[in-house]
PDB file of C-alpha atoms in Angstrom:
ATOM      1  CA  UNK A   1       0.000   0.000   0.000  1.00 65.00           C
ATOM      2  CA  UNK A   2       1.291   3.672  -0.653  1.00 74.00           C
ATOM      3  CA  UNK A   3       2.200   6.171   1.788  1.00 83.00           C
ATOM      4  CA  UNK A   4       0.497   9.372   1.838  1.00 88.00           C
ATOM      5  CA  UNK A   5       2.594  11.523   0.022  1.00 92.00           C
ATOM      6  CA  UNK A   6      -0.384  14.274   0.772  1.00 87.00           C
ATOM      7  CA  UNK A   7       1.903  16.487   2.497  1.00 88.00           C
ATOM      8  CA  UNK A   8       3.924  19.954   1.896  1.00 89.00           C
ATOM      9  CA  UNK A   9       7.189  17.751   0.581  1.00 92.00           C
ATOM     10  CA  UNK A  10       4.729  15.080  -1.601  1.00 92.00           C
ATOM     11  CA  UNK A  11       6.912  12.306   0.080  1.00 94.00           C
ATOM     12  CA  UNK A  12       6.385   9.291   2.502  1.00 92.00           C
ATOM     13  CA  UNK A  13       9.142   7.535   3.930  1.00 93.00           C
ATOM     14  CA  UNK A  14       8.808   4.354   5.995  1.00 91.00           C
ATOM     15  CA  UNK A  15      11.939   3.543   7.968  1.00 86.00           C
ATOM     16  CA  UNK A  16      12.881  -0.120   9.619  1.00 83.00           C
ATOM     17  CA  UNK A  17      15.666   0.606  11.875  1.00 79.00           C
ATOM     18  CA  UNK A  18      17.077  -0.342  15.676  1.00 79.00           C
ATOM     19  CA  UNK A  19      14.125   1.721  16.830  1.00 81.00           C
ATOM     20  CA  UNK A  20      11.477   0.287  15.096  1.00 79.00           C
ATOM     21  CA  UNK A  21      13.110  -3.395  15.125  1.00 79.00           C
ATOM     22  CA  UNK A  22      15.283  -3.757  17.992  1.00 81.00           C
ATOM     23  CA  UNK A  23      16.404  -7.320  16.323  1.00 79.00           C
ATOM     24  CA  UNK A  24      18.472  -5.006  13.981  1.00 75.00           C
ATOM     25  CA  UNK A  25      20.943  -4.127  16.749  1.00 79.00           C
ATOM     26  CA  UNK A  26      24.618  -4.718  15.865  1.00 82.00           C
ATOM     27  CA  UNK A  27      23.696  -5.896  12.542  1.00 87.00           C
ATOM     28  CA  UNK A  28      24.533  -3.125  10.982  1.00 89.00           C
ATOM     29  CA  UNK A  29      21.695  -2.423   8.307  1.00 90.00           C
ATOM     30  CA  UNK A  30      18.431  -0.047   8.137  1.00 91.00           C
ATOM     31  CA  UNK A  31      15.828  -0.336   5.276  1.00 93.00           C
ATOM     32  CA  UNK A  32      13.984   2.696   4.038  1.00 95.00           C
ATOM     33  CA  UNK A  33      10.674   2.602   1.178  1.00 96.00           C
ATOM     34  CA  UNK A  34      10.033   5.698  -0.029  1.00 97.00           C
ATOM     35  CA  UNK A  35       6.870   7.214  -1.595  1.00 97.00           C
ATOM     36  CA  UNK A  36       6.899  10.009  -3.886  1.00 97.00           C
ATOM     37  CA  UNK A  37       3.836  12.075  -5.219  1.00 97.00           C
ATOM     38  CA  UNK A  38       3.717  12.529  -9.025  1.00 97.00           C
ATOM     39  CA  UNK A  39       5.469  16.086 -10.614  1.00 94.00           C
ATOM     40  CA  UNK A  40       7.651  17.228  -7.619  1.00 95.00           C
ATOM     41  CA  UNK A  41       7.331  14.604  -4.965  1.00 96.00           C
ATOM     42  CA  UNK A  42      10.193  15.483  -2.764  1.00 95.00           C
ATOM     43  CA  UNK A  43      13.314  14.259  -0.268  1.00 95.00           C
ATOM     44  CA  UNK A  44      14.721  17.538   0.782  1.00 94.00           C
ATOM     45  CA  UNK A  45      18.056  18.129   1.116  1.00 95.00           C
ATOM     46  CA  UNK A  46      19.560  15.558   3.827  1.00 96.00           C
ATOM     47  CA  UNK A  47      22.204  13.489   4.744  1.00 96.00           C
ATOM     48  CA  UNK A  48      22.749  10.366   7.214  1.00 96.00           C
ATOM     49  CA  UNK A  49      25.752  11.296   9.340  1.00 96.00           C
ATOM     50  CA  UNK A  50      26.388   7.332   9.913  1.00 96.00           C
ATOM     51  CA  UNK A  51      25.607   4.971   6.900  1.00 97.00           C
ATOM     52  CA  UNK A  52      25.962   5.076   3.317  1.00 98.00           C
ATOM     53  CA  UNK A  53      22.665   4.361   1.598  1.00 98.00           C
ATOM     54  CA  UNK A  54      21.891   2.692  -1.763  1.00 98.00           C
ATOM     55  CA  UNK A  55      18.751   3.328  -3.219  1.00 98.00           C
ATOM     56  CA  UNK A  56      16.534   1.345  -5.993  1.00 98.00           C
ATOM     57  CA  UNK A  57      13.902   2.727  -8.049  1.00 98.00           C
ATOM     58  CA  UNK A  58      10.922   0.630  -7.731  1.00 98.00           C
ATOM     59  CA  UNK A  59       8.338   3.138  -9.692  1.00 97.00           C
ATOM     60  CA  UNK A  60       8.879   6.207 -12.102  1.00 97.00           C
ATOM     61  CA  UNK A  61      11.858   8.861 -12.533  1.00 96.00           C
ATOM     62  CA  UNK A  62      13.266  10.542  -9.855  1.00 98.00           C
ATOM     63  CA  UNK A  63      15.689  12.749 -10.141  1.00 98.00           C
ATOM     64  CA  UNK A  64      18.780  11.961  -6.826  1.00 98.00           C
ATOM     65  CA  UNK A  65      21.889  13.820  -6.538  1.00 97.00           C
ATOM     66  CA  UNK A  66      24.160  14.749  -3.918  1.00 96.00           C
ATOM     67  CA  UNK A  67      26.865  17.254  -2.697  1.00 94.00           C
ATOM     68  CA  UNK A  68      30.407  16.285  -2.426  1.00 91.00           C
ATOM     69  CA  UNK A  69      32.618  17.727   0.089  1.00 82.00           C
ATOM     70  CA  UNK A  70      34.127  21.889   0.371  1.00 78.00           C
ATOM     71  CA  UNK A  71      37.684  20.744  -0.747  1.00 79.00           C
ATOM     72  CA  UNK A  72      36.261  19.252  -4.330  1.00 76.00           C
ATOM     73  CA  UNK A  73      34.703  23.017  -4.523  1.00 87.00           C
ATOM     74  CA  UNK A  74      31.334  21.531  -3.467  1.00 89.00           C
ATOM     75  CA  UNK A  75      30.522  19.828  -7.182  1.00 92.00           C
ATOM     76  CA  UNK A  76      26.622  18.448  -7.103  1.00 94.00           C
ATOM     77  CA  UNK A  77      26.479  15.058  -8.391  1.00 95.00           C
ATOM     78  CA  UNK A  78      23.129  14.329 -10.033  1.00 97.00           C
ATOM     79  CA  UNK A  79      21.480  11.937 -12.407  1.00 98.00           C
ATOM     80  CA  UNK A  80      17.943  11.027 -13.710  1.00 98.00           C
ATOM     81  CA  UNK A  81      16.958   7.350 -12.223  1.00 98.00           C
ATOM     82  CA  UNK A  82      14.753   4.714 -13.957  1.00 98.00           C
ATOM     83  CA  UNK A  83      13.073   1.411 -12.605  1.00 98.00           C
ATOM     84  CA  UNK A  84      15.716  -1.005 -11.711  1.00 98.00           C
ATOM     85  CA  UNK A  85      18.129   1.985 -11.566  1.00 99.00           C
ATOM     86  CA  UNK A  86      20.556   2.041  -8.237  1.00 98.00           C
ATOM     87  CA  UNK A  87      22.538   5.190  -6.998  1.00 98.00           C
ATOM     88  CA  UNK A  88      25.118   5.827  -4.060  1.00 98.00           C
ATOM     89  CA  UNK A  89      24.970   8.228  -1.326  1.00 97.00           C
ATOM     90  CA  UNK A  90      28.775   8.251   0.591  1.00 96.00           C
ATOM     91  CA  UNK A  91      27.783   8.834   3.937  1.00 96.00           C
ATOM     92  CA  UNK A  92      27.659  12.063   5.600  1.00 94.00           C
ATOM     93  CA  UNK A  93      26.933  14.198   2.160  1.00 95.00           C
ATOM     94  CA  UNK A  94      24.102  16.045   1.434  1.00 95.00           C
ATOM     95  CA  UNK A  95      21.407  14.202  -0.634  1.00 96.00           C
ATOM     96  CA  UNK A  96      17.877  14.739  -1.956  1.00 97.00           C
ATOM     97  CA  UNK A  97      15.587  12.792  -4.249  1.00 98.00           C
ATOM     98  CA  UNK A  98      13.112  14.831  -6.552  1.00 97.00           C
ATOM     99  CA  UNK A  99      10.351  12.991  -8.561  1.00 98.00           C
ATOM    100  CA  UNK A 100      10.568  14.544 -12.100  1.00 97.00           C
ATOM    101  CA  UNK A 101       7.893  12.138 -13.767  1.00 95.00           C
ATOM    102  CA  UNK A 102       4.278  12.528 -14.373  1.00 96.00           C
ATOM    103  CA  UNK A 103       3.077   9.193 -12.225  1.00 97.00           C
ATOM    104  CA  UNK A 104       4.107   8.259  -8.563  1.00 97.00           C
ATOM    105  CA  UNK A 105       7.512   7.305  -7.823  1.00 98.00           C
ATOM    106  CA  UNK A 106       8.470   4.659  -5.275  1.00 98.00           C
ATOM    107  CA  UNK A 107      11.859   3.584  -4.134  1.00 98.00           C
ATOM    108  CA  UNK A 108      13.933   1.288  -1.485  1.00 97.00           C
ATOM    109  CA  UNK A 109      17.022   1.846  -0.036  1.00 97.00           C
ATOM    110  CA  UNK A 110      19.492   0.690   2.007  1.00 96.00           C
ATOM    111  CA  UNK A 111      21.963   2.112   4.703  1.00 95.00           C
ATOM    112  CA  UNK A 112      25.118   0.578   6.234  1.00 96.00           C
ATOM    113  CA  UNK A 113      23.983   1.323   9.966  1.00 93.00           C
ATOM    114  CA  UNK A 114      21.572   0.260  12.254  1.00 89.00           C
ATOM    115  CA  UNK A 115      21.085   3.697  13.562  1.00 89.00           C
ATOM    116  CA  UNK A 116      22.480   5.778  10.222  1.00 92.00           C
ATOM    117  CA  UNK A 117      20.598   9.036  11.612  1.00 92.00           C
ATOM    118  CA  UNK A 118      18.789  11.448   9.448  1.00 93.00           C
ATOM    119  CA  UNK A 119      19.280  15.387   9.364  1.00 92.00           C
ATOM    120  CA  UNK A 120      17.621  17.068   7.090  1.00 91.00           C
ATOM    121  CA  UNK A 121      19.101  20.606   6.292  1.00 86.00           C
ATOM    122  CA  UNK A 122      16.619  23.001   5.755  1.00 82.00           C
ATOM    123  CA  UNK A 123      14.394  22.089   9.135  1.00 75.00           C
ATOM    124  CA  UNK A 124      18.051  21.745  10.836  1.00 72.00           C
ATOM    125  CA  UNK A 125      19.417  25.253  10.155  1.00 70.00           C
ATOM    126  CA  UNK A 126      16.329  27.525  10.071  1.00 70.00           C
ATOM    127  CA  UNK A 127      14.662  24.805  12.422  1.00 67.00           C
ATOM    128  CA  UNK A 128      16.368  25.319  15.337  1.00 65.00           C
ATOM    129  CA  UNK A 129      14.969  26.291  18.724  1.00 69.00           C
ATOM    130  CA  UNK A 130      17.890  28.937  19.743  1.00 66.00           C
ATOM    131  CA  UNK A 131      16.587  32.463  19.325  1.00 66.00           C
ATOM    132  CA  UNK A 132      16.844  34.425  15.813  1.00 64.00           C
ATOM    133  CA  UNK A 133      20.532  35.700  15.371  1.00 65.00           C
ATOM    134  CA  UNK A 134      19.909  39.586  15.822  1.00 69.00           C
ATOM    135  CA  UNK A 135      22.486  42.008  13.469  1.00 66.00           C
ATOM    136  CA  UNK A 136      23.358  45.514  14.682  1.00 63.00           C
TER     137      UNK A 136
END
């Protein structure tokens, strides 16, 4: 069954991890499924601090990329994904996943840590519950 990708990012994501299936611990491996709405179903901008993740396109076209490090000069890394398709994230980098096509996108991926974390950039930077920096 779909997620509801009825939301402000048109994404679902449906994590198995240590916290959802303590059996996981010390093995090393967290599963992700990820629903995308058609036409601009998004990831934002993210990256997993402890894991490396591999995803598969199940359904449609998204578009993945991800940002490689300030002493390459920050290049972006990007490429257009079909069913069956597989891309690499290294861990730690910045990463999205955009849904270009016209029909729902789904995808599966998996990361090299029980616990790989998640923090997403946007929410984390403007986010944050320390008060507004105030310029005089």
């Amino acid at each position: 069954m779909p997620g509801n990708t009825g939301n402000a990012v048109g994404s679902n994501v449906t994590t198995v991890n240590v916290d959802a299936l303590p059996g996981q611990d010390t093995l090393g491996i967290a599963i992700v499924h990820i629903d995308f709405a058609p036409y601009g179903g998004l990831k934002p901008p993210h990256t997993h601090p402890h894991a490396t993740k591999v995803l598969v396109v199940l359904e449609g076209a998204p578009l993945v990329g991800f940002v490689s490090s300030n002493q390459d000069n920050n290049p972006l890394f990007t490429k257009v994904l079909n069913k069956g398709d597989a891309f690499v994230f290294p861990v730690g980098m910045i990463h999205f996943q955009l849904n270009i096509g016209n029909t729902p996108a789904v995808a599966f991926a998996g990361l090299s840590s029980q616990n790989p974390g998640v923090i997403t950039t946007a929410n984390t930077v403007f986010g944050s519950d320390h008060p507004p920096i105030r310029m005089c």
